[in-house]
Short mmCIF file of N, CA and C in Angstrom, two decimals:
data_model
loop_
_atom_site.label_atom_id
_atom_site.label_comp_id
_atom_site.label_asym_id
_atom_site.label_seq_id
_atom_site.Cartn_x
_atom_site.Cartn_y
_atom_site.Cartn_z
N MET A 1 -6.36 -11.46 0.82
CA MET A 1 -7.36 -11.10 1.88
C MET A 1 -7.03 -9.82 2.37
N ILE A 2 -8.23 -9.08 2.83
CA ILE A 2 -7.93 -7.76 3.40
C ILE A 2 -7.03 -7.84 4.74
N GLY A 3 -7.48 -8.80 5.73
CA GLY A 3 -6.55 -8.68 6.58
C GLY A 3 -5.04 -8.85 6.45
N GLU A 4 -4.69 -9.72 5.62
CA GLU A 4 -3.23 -10.03 5.11
C GLU A 4 -2.67 -8.82 4.66
N LYS A 5 -3.53 -7.88 3.89
CA LYS A 5 -2.82 -6.87 3.23
C LYS A 5 -2.73 -5.62 4.50
N ILE A 6 -3.49 -5.77 5.40
CA ILE A 6 -3.37 -4.73 6.33
C ILE A 6 -2.27 -4.93 7.32
N LYS A 7 -1.97 -6.37 7.45
CA LYS A 7 -0.80 -6.68 8.46
C LYS A 7 0.32 -6.36 7.60
N ALA A 8 0.34 -6.56 6.17
CA ALA A 8 1.75 -6.50 5.45
C ALA A 8 1.83 -4.98 5.48
N PHE A 9 0.91 -3.93 5.16
CA PHE A 9 1.37 -2.67 5.11
C PHE A 9 1.64 -2.18 6.61
N ARG A 10 0.88 -2.63 7.50
CA ARG A 10 1.54 -2.28 9.01
C ARG A 10 2.84 -2.61 9.25
N GLU A 11 3.13 -3.99 8.95
CA GLU A 11 4.49 -4.28 9.38
C GLU A 11 5.61 -3.63 8.42
N GLN A 12 5.37 -3.19 7.15
CA GLN A 12 6.09 -2.49 6.45
C GLN A 12 6.42 -1.22 7.03
N LYS A 13 5.43 -0.57 7.69
CA LYS A 13 5.47 0.79 8.26
C LYS A 13 6.18 0.65 9.64
N LYS A 14 6.71 -0.70 9.96
CA LYS A 14 7.16 -0.90 11.15
C LYS A 14 6.22 -0.36 12.44
N MET A 15 5.00 -0.74 12.29
CA MET A 15 4.02 -0.28 13.15
C MET A 15 3.30 -1.35 14.03
N SER A 16 3.27 -0.94 15.05
CA SER A 16 2.53 -2.39 16.01
C SER A 16 1.19 -2.06 15.93
N LEU A 17 0.38 -3.27 16.25
CA LEU A 17 -1.00 -3.24 16.19
C LEU A 17 -1.70 -2.23 17.33
N SER A 18 -0.93 -2.17 18.43
CA SER A 18 -1.49 -1.03 19.30
C SER A 18 -1.36 0.29 18.71
N GLU A 19 -0.40 0.67 17.89
CA GLU A 19 -0.20 1.90 17.40
C GLU A 19 -1.19 2.28 16.19
N LEU A 20 -1.34 1.24 15.48
CA LEU A 20 -2.38 1.25 14.19
C LEU A 20 -3.89 1.68 14.96
N ALA A 21 -4.00 0.74 16.02
CA ALA A 21 -5.35 0.91 16.64
C ALA A 21 -5.63 2.46 17.21
N GLU A 22 -4.57 2.72 17.85
CA GLU A 22 -4.52 4.19 18.40
C GLU A 22 -4.76 5.38 17.40
N ARG A 23 -3.80 5.30 16.19
CA ARG A 23 -3.88 6.27 15.40
C ARG A 23 -5.23 6.12 14.48
N SER A 24 -5.79 5.04 14.33
CA SER A 24 -6.96 5.02 13.26
C SER A 24 -8.24 5.15 14.13
N GLY A 25 -8.32 4.92 15.45
CA GLY A 25 -9.39 4.84 16.42
C GLY A 25 -10.07 3.67 16.24
N VAL A 26 -9.68 2.65 15.82
CA VAL A 26 -10.28 1.22 15.72
C VAL A 26 -9.76 0.47 16.84
N ALA A 27 -10.57 -0.13 17.48
CA ALA A 27 -10.22 -1.04 18.65
C ALA A 27 -9.09 -2.03 18.20
N LYS A 28 -8.03 -2.38 19.17
CA LYS A 28 -7.31 -3.17 18.89
C LYS A 28 -7.47 -4.63 18.76
N SER A 29 -8.50 -5.08 19.43
CA SER A 29 -9.04 -6.44 19.27
C SER A 29 -9.85 -6.53 17.80
N TYR A 30 -10.44 -5.47 17.39
CA TYR A 30 -11.22 -5.64 16.28
C TYR A 30 -10.03 -5.78 15.13
N LEU A 31 -9.19 -4.80 15.24
CA LEU A 31 -8.02 -4.92 13.99
C LEU A 31 -7.27 -6.20 14.01
N SER A 32 -7.17 -7.01 15.49
CA SER A 32 -6.50 -8.30 15.33
C SER A 32 -7.43 -9.23 14.53
N SER A 33 -8.57 -9.08 14.81
CA SER A 33 -9.59 -10.15 14.30
C SER A 33 -9.61 -9.87 12.86
N ILE A 34 -9.51 -8.72 12.43
CA ILE A 34 -9.49 -8.33 10.79
C ILE A 34 -8.25 -9.13 10.26
N GLU A 35 -6.91 -8.72 10.93
CA GLU A 35 -5.61 -9.22 10.49
C GLU A 35 -5.63 -10.82 10.47
N ARG A 36 -6.45 -11.51 11.28
CA ARG A 36 -6.25 -12.91 11.45
C ARG A 36 -7.44 -13.45 10.64
N ASN A 37 -8.19 -12.66 9.92
CA ASN A 37 -9.18 -13.03 9.10
C ASN A 37 -10.34 -13.70 9.66
N ILE A 38 -10.58 -13.21 10.97
CA ILE A 38 -11.85 -13.81 11.72
C ILE A 38 -12.94 -12.85 11.38
N GLN A 39 -12.58 -11.71 11.25
CA GLN A 39 -13.35 -10.53 10.94
C GLN A 39 -13.17 -10.41 9.32
N SER A 40 -13.93 -10.87 8.34
CA SER A 40 -13.36 -10.82 6.94
C SER A 40 -14.10 -9.61 6.17
N ASN A 41 -15.11 -8.90 6.85
CA ASN A 41 -15.90 -8.17 6.24
C ASN A 41 -15.85 -6.69 6.77
N PRO A 42 -14.89 -6.10 7.28
CA PRO A 42 -15.01 -4.79 7.91
C PRO A 42 -15.77 -3.58 7.06
N SER A 43 -16.50 -2.88 7.77
CA SER A 43 -17.09 -1.64 7.12
C SER A 43 -16.28 -0.66 6.24
N ILE A 44 -16.65 -0.04 5.17
CA ILE A 44 -15.92 0.86 4.61
C ILE A 44 -15.26 1.98 5.38
N GLN A 45 -16.01 2.43 6.34
CA GLN A 45 -15.55 3.39 7.35
C GLN A 45 -14.47 2.94 8.02
N VAL A 46 -14.46 1.73 8.56
CA VAL A 46 -13.06 1.16 9.34
C VAL A 46 -12.08 1.04 8.33
N LEU A 47 -12.34 0.47 7.32
CA LEU A 47 -11.18 0.59 6.17
C LEU A 47 -10.45 1.82 5.89
N GLU A 48 -11.49 2.67 5.67
CA GLU A 48 -10.98 4.32 5.46
C GLU A 48 -10.09 4.85 6.60
N LYS A 49 -10.40 4.34 7.93
CA LYS A 49 -9.59 4.92 8.79
C LYS A 49 -8.21 4.26 8.88
N ILE A 50 -8.31 2.76 8.53
CA ILE A 50 -7.25 2.20 8.61
C ILE A 50 -6.08 2.38 7.48
N SER A 51 -6.93 2.66 6.33
CA SER A 51 -6.00 2.83 5.09
C SER A 51 -5.40 4.23 5.03
N SER A 52 -6.25 5.33 5.81
CA SER A 52 -5.54 6.72 5.93
C SER A 52 -4.25 6.70 6.94
N VAL A 53 -4.21 5.81 7.92
CA VAL A 53 -3.20 5.80 8.83
C VAL A 53 -1.92 4.95 7.92
N LEU A 54 -2.34 4.01 7.28
CA LEU A 54 -1.15 3.26 6.50
C LEU A 54 -0.66 4.06 5.38
N GLY A 55 -1.28 5.07 4.96
CA GLY A 55 -0.99 5.80 3.73
C GLY A 55 -1.45 5.07 2.35
N VAL A 56 -2.38 4.34 2.32
CA VAL A 56 -2.67 3.68 0.99
C VAL A 56 -4.20 3.97 0.75
N SER A 57 -4.50 3.62 -0.56
CA SER A 57 -5.94 3.80 -0.82
C SER A 57 -6.73 2.61 -0.14
N THR A 58 -8.02 2.82 0.17
CA THR A 58 -8.90 1.93 0.43
C THR A 58 -9.31 0.86 -0.72
N ASN A 59 -9.05 1.34 -1.79
CA ASN A 59 -9.11 0.42 -2.94
C ASN A 59 -8.00 -0.86 -2.81
N VAL A 60 -6.90 -0.51 -2.51
CA VAL A 60 -5.70 -1.49 -2.38
C VAL A 60 -6.17 -2.46 -1.40
N LEU A 61 -6.84 -2.18 -0.38
CA LEU A 61 -7.08 -3.02 0.68
C LEU A 61 -8.12 -4.02 0.14
N ILE A 62 -9.13 -3.32 -0.43
CA ILE A 62 -10.32 -4.16 -1.00
C ILE A 62 -10.10 -5.10 -2.07
N HIS A 63 -9.51 -4.61 -3.18
CA HIS A 63 -9.57 -5.25 -4.44
C HIS A 63 -8.53 -6.27 -4.40
N ASP A 64 -8.85 -7.52 -4.76
CA ASP A 64 -7.93 -8.49 -5.25
C ASP A 64 -7.56 -8.38 -6.70
N PHE A 65 -6.25 -8.87 -7.07
CA PHE A 65 -5.79 -8.71 -8.50
C PHE A 65 -5.70 -10.10 -8.93
N ASP A 66 -6.11 -9.99 -10.36
CA ASP A 66 -5.95 -11.36 -11.04
C ASP A 66 -4.39 -11.66 -10.79
N GLU A 67 -4.27 -13.17 -11.27
CA GLU A 67 -2.78 -13.52 -11.01
C GLU A 67 -2.07 -12.87 -12.10
N ASN A 68 -2.80 -12.59 -13.27
CA ASN A 68 -2.04 -12.18 -14.58
C ASN A 68 -1.95 -10.67 -14.45
N ASP A 69 -2.47 -9.98 -13.34
CA ASP A 69 -2.45 -8.64 -13.35
C ASP A 69 -0.96 -8.15 -12.83
N LYS A 70 -0.48 -7.00 -13.20
CA LYS A 70 0.99 -6.83 -13.00
C LYS A 70 0.65 -6.24 -11.68
N ALA A 71 -0.30 -5.66 -11.15
CA ALA A 71 -0.45 -5.08 -9.74
C ALA A 71 -0.23 -6.20 -8.78
N SER A 72 -0.47 -7.47 -9.19
CA SER A 72 -0.45 -8.60 -8.24
C SER A 72 0.91 -8.90 -7.79
N GLU A 73 1.75 -8.42 -8.73
CA GLU A 73 3.41 -8.95 -8.65
C GLU A 73 3.83 -7.85 -7.76
N LEU A 74 3.27 -6.76 -7.41
CA LEU A 74 4.03 -5.56 -6.55
C LEU A 74 3.69 -6.06 -5.14
N ASP A 75 4.88 -5.84 -4.38
CA ASP A 75 4.73 -5.93 -3.08
C ASP A 75 4.19 -4.61 -2.45
N PRO A 76 3.59 -4.87 -1.11
CA PRO A 76 3.24 -3.47 -0.48
C PRO A 76 3.99 -2.15 -0.65
N GLU A 77 5.32 -2.45 -0.40
CA GLU A 77 6.14 -1.17 -0.59
C GLU A 77 6.03 -0.58 -1.70
N TRP A 78 6.14 -1.29 -2.89
CA TRP A 78 6.07 -0.59 -4.19
C TRP A 78 4.58 -0.02 -4.42
N LEU A 79 3.63 -0.64 -4.03
CA LEU A 79 2.39 -0.14 -4.27
C LEU A 79 2.36 1.26 -3.31
N ASN A 80 2.91 1.20 -2.20
CA ASN A 80 2.85 2.62 -1.14
C ASN A 80 3.64 3.64 -1.99
N ILE A 81 4.72 3.28 -2.33
CA ILE A 81 5.58 4.33 -3.28
C ILE A 81 4.72 4.80 -4.47
N ALA A 82 4.07 4.03 -5.22
CA ALA A 82 3.36 4.66 -6.21
C ALA A 82 2.22 5.57 -5.70
N TYR A 83 1.47 5.22 -4.68
CA TYR A 83 0.51 6.05 -4.19
C TYR A 83 1.12 7.09 -3.55
N GLU A 84 2.28 7.13 -3.06
CA GLU A 84 3.06 8.40 -2.52
C GLU A 84 3.35 9.37 -3.71
N ALA A 85 3.68 8.73 -4.68
CA ALA A 85 4.09 9.65 -5.79
C ALA A 85 3.01 10.50 -6.42
N MET A 86 1.76 9.57 -6.55
CA MET A 86 0.48 9.98 -7.01
C MET A 86 -0.05 11.22 -6.34
N ASN A 87 0.19 10.93 -4.67
CA ASN A 87 -0.42 11.91 -3.79
C ASN A 87 0.37 13.15 -3.57
N SER A 88 1.64 13.07 -4.18
CA SER A 88 2.57 14.18 -4.13
C SER A 88 2.39 15.28 -5.18
N GLY A 89 1.54 14.88 -6.10
CA GLY A 89 1.10 16.00 -7.32
C GLY A 89 2.05 15.48 -8.51
N ILE A 90 2.94 14.49 -8.59
CA ILE A 90 3.79 14.34 -9.67
C ILE A 90 2.82 13.57 -10.60
N SER A 91 3.09 13.94 -11.85
CA SER A 91 2.25 13.55 -12.98
C SER A 91 2.94 12.25 -13.46
N LYS A 92 2.17 11.56 -14.25
CA LYS A 92 2.55 10.16 -14.88
C LYS A 92 3.84 10.50 -15.80
N GLU A 93 3.69 11.53 -16.67
CA GLU A 93 4.83 11.90 -17.39
C GLU A 93 6.01 12.31 -16.66
N GLU A 94 5.98 12.95 -15.59
CA GLU A 94 7.06 13.47 -14.86
C GLU A 94 7.68 12.19 -14.18
N PHE A 95 6.98 11.16 -13.86
CA PHE A 95 7.37 10.08 -13.28
C PHE A 95 8.20 9.36 -14.42
N ARG A 96 7.74 9.23 -15.60
CA ARG A 96 8.28 8.45 -16.64
C ARG A 96 9.49 9.02 -17.05
N ASP A 97 9.59 10.30 -16.96
CA ASP A 97 10.91 11.19 -17.22
C ASP A 97 11.84 10.71 -16.28
N PHE A 98 11.52 10.55 -14.86
CA PHE A 98 12.47 10.18 -13.90
C PHE A 98 13.00 8.97 -14.16
N LEU A 99 12.11 7.96 -14.44
CA LEU A 99 12.62 6.88 -14.73
C LEU A 99 13.51 6.62 -15.89
N GLU A 100 13.14 7.30 -16.95
CA GLU A 100 14.16 7.41 -18.14
C GLU A 100 15.37 7.96 -17.66
N PHE A 101 15.49 9.11 -17.07
CA PHE A 101 16.72 9.60 -16.73
C PHE A 101 17.52 8.63 -15.69
N ASN A 102 17.01 7.82 -14.80
CA ASN A 102 17.62 6.95 -13.91
C ASN A 102 18.30 5.91 -15.01
N LYS A 103 17.46 5.37 -15.83
CA LYS A 103 18.01 4.33 -16.74
C LYS A 103 19.34 5.02 -17.56
N TRP A 104 19.08 5.96 -17.95
CA TRP A 104 20.13 6.65 -18.78
C TRP A 104 21.51 6.87 -17.93
N ARG A 105 21.04 7.23 -16.66
CA ARG A 105 22.36 7.58 -15.68
C ARG A 105 23.03 6.28 -15.45
N LYS A 106 22.31 5.09 -15.26
CA LYS A 106 22.80 3.75 -15.13
C LYS A 106 23.54 3.49 -16.24
N GLU A 107 23.16 3.61 -17.33
CA GLU A 107 23.88 3.25 -18.41
C GLU A 107 25.04 4.01 -18.60
N LYS A 108 25.18 5.03 -18.07
CA LYS A 108 26.48 5.86 -18.13
C LYS A 108 27.58 5.53 -17.22
N LYS A 109 27.31 4.69 -16.26
CA LYS A 109 27.98 4.30 -15.09
C LYS A 109 28.80 3.33 -15.76
#
């Protein structure tokens, strides 16, 4: 659910509900109701504000993944790292090269 994802990303960033409210411009009480799944259908504008502060794509908050989908196995921190890499301008090939280099380095130890 959206609220659970928001809470997980917020806690991962060690951010209080008050801090997220202040930085996103969304009322603390409204954020609380989203996180507790009382408000289960926030507007896209609200989600954009929240996702911007949390450093994740709005799509990550909106979409549920199938149990067989690899993305469902990723915890929020891994998803955040992937989005940070994408937003930094690193290409998929550069990221794959880094992974291969890291595997090689571990084998040499």
